[in-house]
Amino acid sequence: MTDQPRYEPRIDDGTLYLERDDHSLEIGSMDHIVELAGGETYTIEYTDKQSAAAWLDTDDENAITFEVREVVGRLPHTPDLVTNLENAPLEETTDDGYPKRTSLFVDLFTEILDSKGNLEA
């Protein structure tokens, strides 16, 4: 099984892009991403059994809290995820007024973060 090349995030003037080689995809405003993620931080909760893993450094409430801007700026993404995002128009908005591509990115991003909390996945 070969590893697929990943798209690296780049934040330029408050806008997130995913890039690989000569392909760049605009995702949307970091302010919108933070709003859609529920704020500047995102918390993943673990069960007592999950938090007992030696490599997992949870707080006293079995949770890990991330800075959304920091994680979004570091987390690379697969070509499949980028293809899904390309199919969501940046120019069209959701009922809440956010660009569809930005909204889909946050849905996928939080799904990725939340899956970290499920050791059975």
Short mmCIF file of C-alpha atoms in Angstrom, two decimals:
data_model
loop_
_atom_site.label_atom_id
_atom_site.label_comp_id
_atom_site.label_asym_id
_atom_site.label_seq_id
_atom_site.Cartn_x
_atom_site.Cartn_y
_atom_site.Cartn_z
CA MET A 1 0.00 0.00 0.00
CA THR A 2 1.52 3.30 -1.05
CA ASP A 3 0.98 6.51 0.82
CA GLN A 4 -0.93 9.11 -1.13
CA PRO A 5 0.71 12.53 -1.25
CA ARG A 6 -1.04 14.87 1.13
CA TYR A 7 -2.27 18.40 0.67
CA GLU A 8 -0.60 20.77 3.11
CA PRO A 9 -2.49 23.68 4.64
CA ARG A 10 -1.41 27.26 4.04
CA ILE A 11 -3.00 30.24 5.72
CA ASP A 12 -2.56 33.44 3.77
CA ASP A 13 -4.13 36.73 4.86
CA GLY A 14 -6.71 34.92 7.01
CA THR A 15 -7.74 32.43 4.30
CA LEU A 16 -7.04 28.68 4.36
CA TYR A 17 -5.71 26.93 1.26
CA LEU A 18 -4.79 23.27 0.76
CA GLU A 19 -1.82 22.81 -1.55
CA ARG A 20 0.19 20.09 -3.27
CA ASP A 21 2.69 20.61 -6.05
CA ASP A 22 1.09 23.21 -8.31
CA HIS A 23 -2.49 22.63 -7.13
CA SER A 24 -4.00 25.04 -4.60
CA LEU A 25 -7.58 24.92 -3.33
CA GLU A 26 -9.13 27.83 -1.43
CA ILE A 27 -11.13 26.55 1.54
CA GLY A 28 -12.31 29.80 3.07
CA SER A 29 -11.90 32.31 5.85
CA MET A 30 -10.21 31.15 9.05
CA ASP A 31 -12.74 33.25 10.99
CA HIS A 32 -15.57 31.25 9.39
CA ILE A 33 -13.75 27.97 10.09
CA VAL A 34 -13.37 28.88 13.77
CA GLU A 35 -17.04 29.94 14.01
CA LEU A 36 -18.25 26.72 12.36
CA ALA A 37 -16.02 24.60 14.62
CA GLY A 38 -17.68 26.19 17.66
CA GLY A 39 -14.92 28.57 18.73
CA GLU A 40 -11.18 29.02 19.05
CA THR A 41 -10.78 25.64 20.77
CA TYR A 42 -12.14 22.16 20.08
CA THR A 43 -12.38 19.46 22.73
CA ILE A 44 -12.35 15.71 22.24
CA GLU A 45 -13.67 13.65 25.14
CA TYR A 46 -12.41 10.15 25.92
CA THR A 47 -13.78 7.34 28.05
CA ASP A 48 -11.86 6.25 31.16
CA LYS A 49 -10.63 3.18 29.27
CA GLN A 50 -9.47 5.22 26.26
CA SER A 51 -7.72 7.84 28.37
CA ALA A 52 -5.71 5.09 30.12
CA ALA A 53 -3.59 4.69 26.96
CA ALA A 54 -0.03 5.66 27.85
CA TRP A 55 0.43 7.83 24.75
CA LEU A 56 -2.72 9.87 25.38
CA ASP A 57 -2.30 12.97 27.53
CA THR A 58 -5.81 13.93 28.62
CA ASP A 59 -6.80 16.43 31.28
CA ASP A 60 -8.58 15.58 34.56
CA GLU A 61 -11.88 15.25 32.67
CA ASN A 62 -10.50 12.74 30.09
CA ALA A 63 -10.41 15.35 27.34
CA ILE A 64 -7.93 17.00 25.02
CA THR A 65 -8.50 20.56 23.86
CA PHE A 66 -6.97 21.83 20.61
CA GLU A 67 -6.49 25.34 19.28
CA VAL A 68 -8.55 25.23 16.06
CA ARG A 69 -6.36 27.67 14.13
CA GLU A 70 -3.19 25.80 15.08
CA VAL A 71 -4.48 22.33 14.14
CA VAL A 72 -6.09 23.55 10.90
CA GLY A 73 -2.76 25.15 9.98
CA ARG A 74 -0.81 21.91 10.50
CA LEU A 75 -3.09 19.00 9.54
CA PRO A 76 -2.43 17.66 6.00
CA HIS A 77 -5.28 16.14 3.99
CA THR A 78 -5.72 13.34 1.47
CA PRO A 79 -6.47 13.85 -2.23
CA ASP A 80 -9.88 12.20 -1.66
CA LEU A 81 -10.82 14.84 0.91
CA VAL A 82 -9.66 17.59 -1.44
CA THR A 83 -11.74 16.12 -4.28
CA ASN A 84 -14.81 16.21 -2.03
CA LEU A 85 -14.08 19.83 -1.18
CA GLU A 86 -13.59 20.76 -4.84
CA ASN A 87 -17.12 19.53 -5.51
CA ALA A 88 -18.54 21.90 -2.89
CA PRO A 89 -18.79 25.40 -4.37
CA LEU A 90 -17.06 28.22 -2.50
CA GLU A 91 -19.43 30.75 -4.12
CA GLU A 92 -22.63 29.10 -2.84
CA THR A 93 -23.68 29.43 0.79
CA THR A 94 -25.41 27.24 3.33
CA ASP A 95 -28.64 28.30 5.04
CA ASP A 96 -26.42 29.83 7.75
CA GLY A 97 -24.65 32.01 5.17
CA TYR A 98 -21.28 30.23 5.16
CA PRO A 99 -19.63 29.06 1.92
CA LYS A 100 -20.55 25.43 1.24
CA ARG A 101 -16.90 24.42 0.79
CA THR A 102 -15.90 26.02 4.11
CA SER A 103 -18.79 24.34 5.90
CA LEU A 104 -17.97 20.93 4.42
CA PHE A 105 -14.31 21.35 5.39
CA VAL A 106 -15.26 22.00 9.02
CA ASP A 107 -17.62 19.01 9.02
CA LEU A 108 -14.82 16.76 7.71
CA PHE A 109 -12.20 18.37 9.98
CA THR A 110 -14.24 17.85 13.15
CA GLU A 111 -15.09 14.30 12.04
CA ILE A 112 -11.35 13.63 11.72
CA LEU A 113 -10.69 15.07 15.19
CA ASP A 114 -13.59 13.18 16.75
CA SER A 115 -12.44 9.88 15.23
CA LYS A 116 -9.21 10.22 17.24
CA GLY A 117 -11.31 9.59 20.32
CA ASN A 118 -12.60 6.26 19.07
CA LEU A 119 -9.90 3.64 19.55
CA GLU A 120 -12.14 0.99 17.96
CA ALA A 121 -12.25 2.89 14.64
#
